[in-house]
CSV table of C-alpha atoms in Angstrom, one decimal:
chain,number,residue,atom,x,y,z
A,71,UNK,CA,127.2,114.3,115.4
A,72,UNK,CA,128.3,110.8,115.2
A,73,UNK,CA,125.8,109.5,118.3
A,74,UNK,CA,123.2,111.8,117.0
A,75,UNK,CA,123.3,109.6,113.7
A,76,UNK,CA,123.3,106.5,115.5
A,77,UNK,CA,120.4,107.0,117.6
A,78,UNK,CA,118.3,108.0,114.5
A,79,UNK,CA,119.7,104.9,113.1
A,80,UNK,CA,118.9,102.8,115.7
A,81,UNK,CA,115.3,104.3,116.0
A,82,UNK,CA,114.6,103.8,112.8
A,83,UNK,CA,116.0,100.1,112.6
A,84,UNK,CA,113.5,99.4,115.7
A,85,UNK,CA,110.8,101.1,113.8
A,86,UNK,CA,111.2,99.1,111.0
A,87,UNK,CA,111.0,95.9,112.8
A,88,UNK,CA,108.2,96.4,114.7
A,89,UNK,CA,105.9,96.9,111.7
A,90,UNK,CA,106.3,93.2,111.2
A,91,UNK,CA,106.4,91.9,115.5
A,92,UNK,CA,102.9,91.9,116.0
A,93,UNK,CA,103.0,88.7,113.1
A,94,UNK,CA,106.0,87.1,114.0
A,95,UNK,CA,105.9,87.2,117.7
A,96,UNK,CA,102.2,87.7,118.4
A,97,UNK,CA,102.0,86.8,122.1
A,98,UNK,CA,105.3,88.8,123.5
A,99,UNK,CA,104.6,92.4,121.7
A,100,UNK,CA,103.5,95.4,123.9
A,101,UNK,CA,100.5,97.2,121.9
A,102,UNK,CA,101.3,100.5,122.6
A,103,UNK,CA,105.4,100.1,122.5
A,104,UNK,CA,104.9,98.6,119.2
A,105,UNK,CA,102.2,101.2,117.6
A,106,UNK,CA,105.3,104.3,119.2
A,107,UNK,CA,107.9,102.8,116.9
A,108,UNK,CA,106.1,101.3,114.4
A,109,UNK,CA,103.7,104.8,113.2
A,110,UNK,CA,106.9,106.4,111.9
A,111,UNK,CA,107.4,103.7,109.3
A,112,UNK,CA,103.8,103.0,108.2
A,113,UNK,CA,101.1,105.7,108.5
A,114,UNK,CA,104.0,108.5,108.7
A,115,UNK,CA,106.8,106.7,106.0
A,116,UNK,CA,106.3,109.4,103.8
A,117,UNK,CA,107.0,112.1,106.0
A,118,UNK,CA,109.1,110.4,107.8
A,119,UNK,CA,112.0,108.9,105.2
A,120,UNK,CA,112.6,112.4,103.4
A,121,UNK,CA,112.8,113.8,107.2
A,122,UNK,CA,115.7,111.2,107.7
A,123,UNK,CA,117.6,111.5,104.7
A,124,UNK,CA,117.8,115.4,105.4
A,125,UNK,CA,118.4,115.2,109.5
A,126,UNK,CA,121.4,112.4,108.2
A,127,UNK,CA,122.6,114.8,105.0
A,128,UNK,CA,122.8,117.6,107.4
A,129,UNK,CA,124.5,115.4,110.1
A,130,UNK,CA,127.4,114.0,107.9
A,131,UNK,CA,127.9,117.2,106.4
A,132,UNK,CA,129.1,118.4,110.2
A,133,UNK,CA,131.6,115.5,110.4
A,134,UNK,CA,129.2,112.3,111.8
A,135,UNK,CA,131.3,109.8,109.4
A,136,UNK,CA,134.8,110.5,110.8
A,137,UNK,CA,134.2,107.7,113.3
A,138,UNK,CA,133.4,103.9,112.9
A,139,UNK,CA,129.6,104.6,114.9
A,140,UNK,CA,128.9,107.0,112.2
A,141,UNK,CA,129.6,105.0,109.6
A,142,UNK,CA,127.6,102.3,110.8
A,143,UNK,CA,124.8,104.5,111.8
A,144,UNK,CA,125.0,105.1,108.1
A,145,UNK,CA,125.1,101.6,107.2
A,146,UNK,CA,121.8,101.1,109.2
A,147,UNK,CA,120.2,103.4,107.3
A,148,UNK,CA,121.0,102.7,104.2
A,149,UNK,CA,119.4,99.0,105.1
A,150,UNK,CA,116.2,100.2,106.7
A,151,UNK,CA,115.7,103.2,104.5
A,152,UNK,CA,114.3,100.6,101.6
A,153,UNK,CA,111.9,99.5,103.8
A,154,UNK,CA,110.2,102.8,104.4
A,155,UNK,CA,109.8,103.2,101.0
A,156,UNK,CA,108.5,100.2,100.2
A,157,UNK,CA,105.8,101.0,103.0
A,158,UNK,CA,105.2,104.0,100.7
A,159,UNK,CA,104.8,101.7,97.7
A,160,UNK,CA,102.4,99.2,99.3
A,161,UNK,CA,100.0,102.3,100.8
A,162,UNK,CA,100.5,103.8,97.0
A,163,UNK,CA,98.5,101.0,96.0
A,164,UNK,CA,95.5,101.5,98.5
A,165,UNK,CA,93.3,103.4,96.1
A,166,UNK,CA,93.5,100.3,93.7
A,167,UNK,CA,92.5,97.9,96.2
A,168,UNK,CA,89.2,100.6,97.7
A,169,UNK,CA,88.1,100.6,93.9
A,170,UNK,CA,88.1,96.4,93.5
A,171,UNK,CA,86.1,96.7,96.9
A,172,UNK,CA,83.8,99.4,95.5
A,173,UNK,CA,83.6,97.2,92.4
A,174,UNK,CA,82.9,93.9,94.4
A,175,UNK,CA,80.0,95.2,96.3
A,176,UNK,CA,78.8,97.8,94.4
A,177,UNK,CA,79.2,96.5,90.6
A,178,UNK,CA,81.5,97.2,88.2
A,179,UNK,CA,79.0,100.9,86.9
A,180,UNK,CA,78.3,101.9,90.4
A,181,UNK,CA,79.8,105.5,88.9
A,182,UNK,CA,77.4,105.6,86.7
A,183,UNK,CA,74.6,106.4,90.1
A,184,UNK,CA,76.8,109.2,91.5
A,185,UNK,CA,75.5,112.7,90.0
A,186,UNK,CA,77.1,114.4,87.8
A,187,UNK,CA,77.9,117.3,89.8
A,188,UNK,CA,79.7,115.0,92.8
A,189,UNK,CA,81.6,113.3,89.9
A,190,UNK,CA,83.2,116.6,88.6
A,191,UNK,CA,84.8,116.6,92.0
A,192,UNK,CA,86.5,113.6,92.1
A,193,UNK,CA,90.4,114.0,92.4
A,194,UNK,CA,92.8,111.3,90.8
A,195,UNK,CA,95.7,112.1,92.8
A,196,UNK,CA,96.1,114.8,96.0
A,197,UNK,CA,97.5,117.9,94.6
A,198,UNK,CA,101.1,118.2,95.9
A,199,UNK,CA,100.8,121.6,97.7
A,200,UNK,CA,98.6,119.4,100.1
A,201,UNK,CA,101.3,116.8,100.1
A,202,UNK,CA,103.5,119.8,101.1
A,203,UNK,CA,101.1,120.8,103.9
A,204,UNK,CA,99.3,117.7,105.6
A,205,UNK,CA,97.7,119.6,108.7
A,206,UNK,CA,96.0,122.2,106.1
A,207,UNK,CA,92.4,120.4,106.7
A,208,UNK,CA,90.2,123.4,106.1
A,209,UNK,CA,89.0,123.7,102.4
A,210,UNK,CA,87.5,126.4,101.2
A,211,UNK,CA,83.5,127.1,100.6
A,212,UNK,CA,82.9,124.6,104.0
A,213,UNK,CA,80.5,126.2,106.8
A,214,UNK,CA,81.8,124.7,110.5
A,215,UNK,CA,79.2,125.3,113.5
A,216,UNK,CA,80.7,123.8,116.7
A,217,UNK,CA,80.1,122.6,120.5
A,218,UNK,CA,76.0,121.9,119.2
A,219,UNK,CA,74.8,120.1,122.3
A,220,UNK,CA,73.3,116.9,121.3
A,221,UNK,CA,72.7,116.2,125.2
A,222,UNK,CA,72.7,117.8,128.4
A,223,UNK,CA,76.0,116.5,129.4
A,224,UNK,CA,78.2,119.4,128.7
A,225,UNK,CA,81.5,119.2,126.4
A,226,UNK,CA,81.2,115.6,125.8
A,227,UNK,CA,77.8,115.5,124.5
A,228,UNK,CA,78.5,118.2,122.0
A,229,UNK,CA,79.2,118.2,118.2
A,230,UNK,CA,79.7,119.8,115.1
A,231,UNK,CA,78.4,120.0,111.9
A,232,UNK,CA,80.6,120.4,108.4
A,233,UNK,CA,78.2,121.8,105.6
A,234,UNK,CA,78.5,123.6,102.5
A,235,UNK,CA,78.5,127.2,102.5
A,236,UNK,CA,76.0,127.4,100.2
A,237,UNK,CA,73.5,125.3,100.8
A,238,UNK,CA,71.1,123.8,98.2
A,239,UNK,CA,67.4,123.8,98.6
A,240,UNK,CA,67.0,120.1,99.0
A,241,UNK,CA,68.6,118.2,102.0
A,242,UNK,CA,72.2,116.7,102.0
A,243,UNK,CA,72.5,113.1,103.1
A,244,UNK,CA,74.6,113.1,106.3
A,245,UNK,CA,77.7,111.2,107.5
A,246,UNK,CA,78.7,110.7,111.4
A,247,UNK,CA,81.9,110.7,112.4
A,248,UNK,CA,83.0,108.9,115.8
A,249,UNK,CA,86.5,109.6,116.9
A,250,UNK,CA,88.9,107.2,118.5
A,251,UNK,CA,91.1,107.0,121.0
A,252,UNK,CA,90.5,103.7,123.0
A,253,UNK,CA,87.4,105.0,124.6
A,254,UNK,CA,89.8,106.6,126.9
A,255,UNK,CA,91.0,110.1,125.0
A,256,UNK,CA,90.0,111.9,121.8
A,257,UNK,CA,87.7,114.7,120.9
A,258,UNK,CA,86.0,115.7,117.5
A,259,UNK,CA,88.0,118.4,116.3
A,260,UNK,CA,91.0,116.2,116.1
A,261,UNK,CA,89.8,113.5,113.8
A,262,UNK,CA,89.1,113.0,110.4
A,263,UNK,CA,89.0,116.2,109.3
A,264,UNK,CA,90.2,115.8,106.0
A,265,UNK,CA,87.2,113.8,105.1
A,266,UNK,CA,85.0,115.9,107.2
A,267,UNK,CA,85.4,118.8,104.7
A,268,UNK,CA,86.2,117.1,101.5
A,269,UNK,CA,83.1,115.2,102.3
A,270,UNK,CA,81.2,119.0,103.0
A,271,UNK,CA,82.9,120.0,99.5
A,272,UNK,CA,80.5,117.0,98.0
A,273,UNK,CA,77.2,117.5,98.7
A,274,UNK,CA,77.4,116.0,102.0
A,275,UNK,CA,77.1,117.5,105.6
A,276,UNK,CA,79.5,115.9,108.1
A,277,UNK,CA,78.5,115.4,111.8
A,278,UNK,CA,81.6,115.1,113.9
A,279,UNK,CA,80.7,113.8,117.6
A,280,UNK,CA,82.0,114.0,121.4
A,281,UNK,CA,80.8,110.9,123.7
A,282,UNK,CA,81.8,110.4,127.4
A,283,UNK,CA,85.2,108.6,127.8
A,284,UNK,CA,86.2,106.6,130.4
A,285,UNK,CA,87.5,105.3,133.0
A,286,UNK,CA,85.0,108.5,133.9
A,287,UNK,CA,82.1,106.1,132.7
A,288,UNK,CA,81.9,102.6,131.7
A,289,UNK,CA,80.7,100.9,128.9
A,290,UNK,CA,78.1,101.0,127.3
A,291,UNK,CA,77.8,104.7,127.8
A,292,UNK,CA,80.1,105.2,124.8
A,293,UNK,CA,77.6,104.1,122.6
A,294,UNK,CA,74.5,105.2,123.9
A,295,UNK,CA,76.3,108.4,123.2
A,296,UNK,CA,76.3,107.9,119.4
A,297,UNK,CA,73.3,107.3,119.6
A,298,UNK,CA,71.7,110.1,121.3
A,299,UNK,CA,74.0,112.1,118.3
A,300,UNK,CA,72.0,110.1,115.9
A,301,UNK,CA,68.2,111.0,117.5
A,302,UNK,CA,69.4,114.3,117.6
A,303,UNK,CA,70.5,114.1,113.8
A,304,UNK,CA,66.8,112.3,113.5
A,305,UNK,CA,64.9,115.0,115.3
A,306,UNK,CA,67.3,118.1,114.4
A,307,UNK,CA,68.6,117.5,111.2
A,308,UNK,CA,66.4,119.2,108.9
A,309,UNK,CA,66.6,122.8,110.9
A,310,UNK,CA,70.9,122.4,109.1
A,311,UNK,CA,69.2,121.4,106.2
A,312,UNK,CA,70.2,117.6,106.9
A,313,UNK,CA,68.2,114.6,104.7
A,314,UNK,CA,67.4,113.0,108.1
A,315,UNK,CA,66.7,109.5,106.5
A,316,UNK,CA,70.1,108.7,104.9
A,317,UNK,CA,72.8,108.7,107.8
A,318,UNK,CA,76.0,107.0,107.1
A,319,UNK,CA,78.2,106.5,110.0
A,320,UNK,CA,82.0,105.3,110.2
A,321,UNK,CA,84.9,106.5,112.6
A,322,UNK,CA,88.5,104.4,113.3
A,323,UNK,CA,90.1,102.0,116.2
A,324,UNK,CA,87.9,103.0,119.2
A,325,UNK,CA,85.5,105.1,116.9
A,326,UNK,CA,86.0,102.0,114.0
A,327,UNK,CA,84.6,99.4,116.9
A,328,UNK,CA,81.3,101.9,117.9
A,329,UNK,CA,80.6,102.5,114.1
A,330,UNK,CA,80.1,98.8,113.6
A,331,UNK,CA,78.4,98.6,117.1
A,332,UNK,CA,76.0,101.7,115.8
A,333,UNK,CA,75.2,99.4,112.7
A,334,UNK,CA,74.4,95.9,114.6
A,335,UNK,CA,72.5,97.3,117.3
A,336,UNK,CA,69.7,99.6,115.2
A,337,UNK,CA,67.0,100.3,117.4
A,338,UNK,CA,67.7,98.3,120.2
A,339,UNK,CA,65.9,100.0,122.9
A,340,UNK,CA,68.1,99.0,125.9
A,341,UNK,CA,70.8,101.2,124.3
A,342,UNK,CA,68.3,104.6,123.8
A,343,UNK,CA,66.9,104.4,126.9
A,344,UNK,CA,66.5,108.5,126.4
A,345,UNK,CA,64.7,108.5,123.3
A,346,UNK,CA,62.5,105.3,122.7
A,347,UNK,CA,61.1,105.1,119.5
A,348,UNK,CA,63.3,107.4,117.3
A,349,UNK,CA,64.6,105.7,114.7
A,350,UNK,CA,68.3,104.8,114.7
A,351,UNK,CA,68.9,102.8,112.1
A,352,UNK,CA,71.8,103.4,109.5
A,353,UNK,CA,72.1,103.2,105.9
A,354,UNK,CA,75.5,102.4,105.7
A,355,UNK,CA,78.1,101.3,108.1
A,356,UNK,CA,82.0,102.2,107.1
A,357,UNK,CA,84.8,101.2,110.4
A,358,UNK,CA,88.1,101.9,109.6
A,359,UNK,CA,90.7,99.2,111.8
A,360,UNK,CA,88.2,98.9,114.1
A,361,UNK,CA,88.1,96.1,117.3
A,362,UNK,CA,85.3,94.0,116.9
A,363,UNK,CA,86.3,91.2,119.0
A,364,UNK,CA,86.7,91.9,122.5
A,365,UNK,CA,86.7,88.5,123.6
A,366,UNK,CA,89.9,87.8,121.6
A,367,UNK,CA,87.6,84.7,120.3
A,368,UNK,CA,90.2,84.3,117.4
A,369,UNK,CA,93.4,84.8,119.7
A,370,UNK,CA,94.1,87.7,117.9
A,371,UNK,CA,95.3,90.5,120.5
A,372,UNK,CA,99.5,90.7,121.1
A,373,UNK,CA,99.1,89.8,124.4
A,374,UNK,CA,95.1,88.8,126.0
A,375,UNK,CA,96.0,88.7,129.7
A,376,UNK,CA,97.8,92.5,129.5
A,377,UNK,CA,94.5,93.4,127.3
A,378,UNK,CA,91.7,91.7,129.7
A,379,UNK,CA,93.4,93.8,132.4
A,380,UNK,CA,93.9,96.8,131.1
A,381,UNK,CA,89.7,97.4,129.5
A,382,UNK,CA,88.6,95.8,133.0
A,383,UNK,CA,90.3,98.4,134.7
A,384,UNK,CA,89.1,101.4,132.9
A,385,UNK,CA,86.2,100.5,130.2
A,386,UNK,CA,84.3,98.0,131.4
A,387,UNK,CA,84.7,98.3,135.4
A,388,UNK,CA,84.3,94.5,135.5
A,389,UNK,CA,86.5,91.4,133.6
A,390,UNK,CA,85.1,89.5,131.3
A,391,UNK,CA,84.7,86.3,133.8
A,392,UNK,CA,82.9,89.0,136.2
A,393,UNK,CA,80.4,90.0,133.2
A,394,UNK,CA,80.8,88.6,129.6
A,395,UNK,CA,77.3,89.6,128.8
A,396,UNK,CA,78.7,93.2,128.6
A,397,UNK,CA,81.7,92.2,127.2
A,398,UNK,CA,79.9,90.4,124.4
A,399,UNK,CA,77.9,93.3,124.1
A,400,UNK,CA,80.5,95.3,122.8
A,401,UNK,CA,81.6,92.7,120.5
A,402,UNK,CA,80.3,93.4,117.1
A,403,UNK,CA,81.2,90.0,115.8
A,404,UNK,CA,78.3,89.0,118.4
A,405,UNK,CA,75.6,90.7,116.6
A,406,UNK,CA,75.7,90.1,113.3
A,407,UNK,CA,72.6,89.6,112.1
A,408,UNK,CA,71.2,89.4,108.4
A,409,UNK,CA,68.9,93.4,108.3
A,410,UNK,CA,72.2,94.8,109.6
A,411,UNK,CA,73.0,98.0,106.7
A,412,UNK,CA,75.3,97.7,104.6
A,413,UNK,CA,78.9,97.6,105.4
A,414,UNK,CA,82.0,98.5,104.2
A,415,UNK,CA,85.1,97.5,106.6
A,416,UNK,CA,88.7,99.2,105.8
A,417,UNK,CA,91.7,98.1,107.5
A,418,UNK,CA,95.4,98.4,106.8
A,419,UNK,CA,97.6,95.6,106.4
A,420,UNK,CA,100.4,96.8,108.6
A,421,UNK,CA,98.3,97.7,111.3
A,422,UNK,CA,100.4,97.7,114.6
A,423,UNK,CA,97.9,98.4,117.5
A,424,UNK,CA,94.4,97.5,115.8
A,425,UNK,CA,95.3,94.6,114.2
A,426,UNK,CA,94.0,93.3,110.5
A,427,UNK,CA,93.1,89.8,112.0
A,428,UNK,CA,90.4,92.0,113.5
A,429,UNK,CA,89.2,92.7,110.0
A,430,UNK,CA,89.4,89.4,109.0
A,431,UNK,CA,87.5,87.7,111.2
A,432,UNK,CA,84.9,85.2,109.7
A,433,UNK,CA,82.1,86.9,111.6
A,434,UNK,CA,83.0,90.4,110.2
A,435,UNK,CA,83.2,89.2,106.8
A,436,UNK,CA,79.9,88.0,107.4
A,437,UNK,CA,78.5,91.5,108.4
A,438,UNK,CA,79.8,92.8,105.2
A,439,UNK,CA,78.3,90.4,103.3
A,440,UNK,CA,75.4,91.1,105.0
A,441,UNK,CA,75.1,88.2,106.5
C-alpha cells in the first residue's frame, strides 16, 4: 500500500511541475512527455484531485502510513494537492475572461443582438449532474446524421451534421468543426461534442468533419479537405435546411491551426482546385490553442530541431530548408491580411503542448484585430 501511495505521489509531484517546464526551461522539454503529465493537472484537475484524495483515503485506510515512504508519499501530496486546486481556481475564472473578450470586440450590449429565444438558453453555471457525468455529450431534442460524404474519398472525406430535431422553417446558420490531432490522428465523432450539440440545442446546425491525415498525405491536403466540407456546405446546405451564407468555423491544436488557415486563405483557388468558383469564404473564424507559426519565427516551440524533424517526416514530406514556401503556407501568421473574417482566438494559459506564445504572437493579434 505504502509504494502504491508513493508512486501516486510522485506522479502527481511530476505532473505538477510540468505545467510550468515548458516556461521555465523552454528549449530542454519534450512536447509530448510534458502534455502526458501535465493534462492530469490542468484540463483534468478537477477530475483528477478528488480521484486522488479518494485512491490516498482508501490507501491509508489499508495501512500505507505505517512506514516512513508512506508518510512521505503523503507529505507530497499534501504539497502538490494545492496546486491542483488552484489550476481549478484559475480555469474557474475562464468565463470571466471570454465575456471581457466578447465585450472588447463586440461592445459592451452585444446581448442585446442575440434573439430572444437563444437567450432563454443561456446557462450561468453547468448543472452538476453533468459535472457528475462528463462523457454524457448527447442532449436531448438534437437530430445526428453521420458518415455524409463530402468527397469521394471514403471515411476520411465524410461528415456529420448536428441539427435540431425540430427544425424551423427558415435556415440555421452553420458552424464547422475540424478536429485535431496533429494532422496525424483524430476523427469527428471524438471532438467537440459538447459544443456540437449544445450548439444544435441553439438554433444552430453543427458540421463535424473528417480530412485525410497523414503521414498517408502531405500537406496541404489537410486543408483542401475543409474546404471541399465547406463547398459542400455551400452547394448542399440548404437540402439540411442549412443558411448556406453564414458559416462559422473553429476546431483546436491541429483543427485550431486549419480553422485559422480556412479564414486567411478565403477563396484562394490553388487550395480548391475541385471546385473553382464556389465561394469559401467565412463569417467568422474561432481557433482554440491552435499553431499558427510553423516556422517557430518567435522561438516559441520547446525544442525546434526535435519539431522541424518530426512535421518533415510525416506532414510535410520535405523540411522547411527543402520547401519553406509550403511551410509558410501553413503558417497563418503568414497570411494575415486586412478582408480576413472576423476572429476570435481562445487559448489557455497553461497550455503544455500547444503553447500560448502561439496565441500571442504579434501577427495573430493582428488577425483578430482584423488587421
Amino acid at each position: 500500500m505504502d509504494w502504491i501511495l508513493f508512486l501516486l505521489a510522485l506522479f502527481n509531484l511530476v505532473s505538477t511541475i510540468m505545467v510550468f517546464t515548458p516556461r521555465i526551461v523552454p528549449r530542454k522539454s519534450i512536447p509530448f512527455v510534458v502534455f502526458f503529465f501535465a493534462l492530469p493537472a490542468t484540463e483534468l484537475a478537477w477530475i483528477w484531485l478528488p480521484l486522488q484524495v479518494s485512491i490516498a483515503a482508501l490507501l491509508i485506510l489499508g495501512g500505507a502510513l505505517e512506514s516512513t515512504i508512506g508518510l512521505l508519499a503523503l507529505a507530497i501530496l499534501l504539497v502538490t494537492w494545492p496546486g491542483l486546486a488552484w489550476n481549478i481556481l484559475k480555469a474557474a475564472e475562464a468565463g470571466k475572461v471570454l465575456e471581457e473578450a466578447l465585450c472588447n470586440g463586440l461592445g459592451n450590449d452585444y446581448r442585446e443582438g442575440i434573439p430572444a429565444m437563444a437567450k432563454a438558453q443561456f446557462r450561468d453555471q453547468v448543472p452538476f449532474s453533468e459535472w457528475c457525468n462528463p462523457v454524457g455529450f448527447a442532449r436531448g431534442g438534437v437530430e445526428v446524421i453521420r458518415d455524409i460524404p463530402y468527397a469521394p474519398g471514403g471515411v476520411r472525406q465524410q461528415l456529420n451534421i448536428y441539427r435540431p430535431c425540430n427544425m424551423p422553417a427558415e435556415p440555421l446558420p452553420v458552424l464547422l468543426q475540424i478536429h485535431g490531432g496533429g494532422l496525424l490522428w483524430g476523427n469527428k465523432d471524438q471532438q467537440a461534442q459538447p459544443l456540437l450539440h449544445t450548439m444544435a440545442t441553439r438554433g444552430w446546425i453543427g458540421i463535424s468533419i473528417n480530412y485525410r491525415l497523414s503521414p498517408n498525405v502531405g500537406f496541404p491536403t489537410h486543408l483542401e479537405d475543409c474546404k471541399r466540407a465547406l463547398c459542400w456546405i455551400r452547394e448542399h446546405g440548404a437540402e439540411y435546411g442549412m443558411q448556406t451564407d453564414f458559416v462559422a468555423v473553429t476546431g483546436g491544436s491541429a483543427g485550431g491551426m486549419l480553422t485559422a488557415l480556412m479564414g486567411l486563405t478565403c477563396n484562394n483557388p490553388e487550395l480548391q482546385k475541385d471546385h473553382p468558383g464556389v465561394d469559401t469564404s467565412l463569417q467568422a473564424v474561432i481557433p482554440f490553442y491552435g499553431v499558427y507559426d510553423l516556422l517557430t519565427r518567435y522561438n516559441q516551440h520547446p525544442n525546434r530541431v526535435m519539431w522541424e524533424e518530426f512535421l518533415g517526416d510525416t506532414v510535410f514530406h520535405e523540411s522547411p530548408q527543402d520547401n519553406l514556401e509550403l511551410w509558410d503556407l501553413a503558417s497563418p501568421i503568414s497570411d494575415v491580411h486586412p478582408d480576413a473574417p472576423p476572429f476570435m482566438i481562445i487559448h489557455g494559459g497553461y497550455d503544455s503542448l500547444a503553447l500560448v506564445t502561439e496565441g500571442r504572437a504579434p501577427a495573430v493579434h493582428r488577425a483578430a484585430c482584423g488587421a
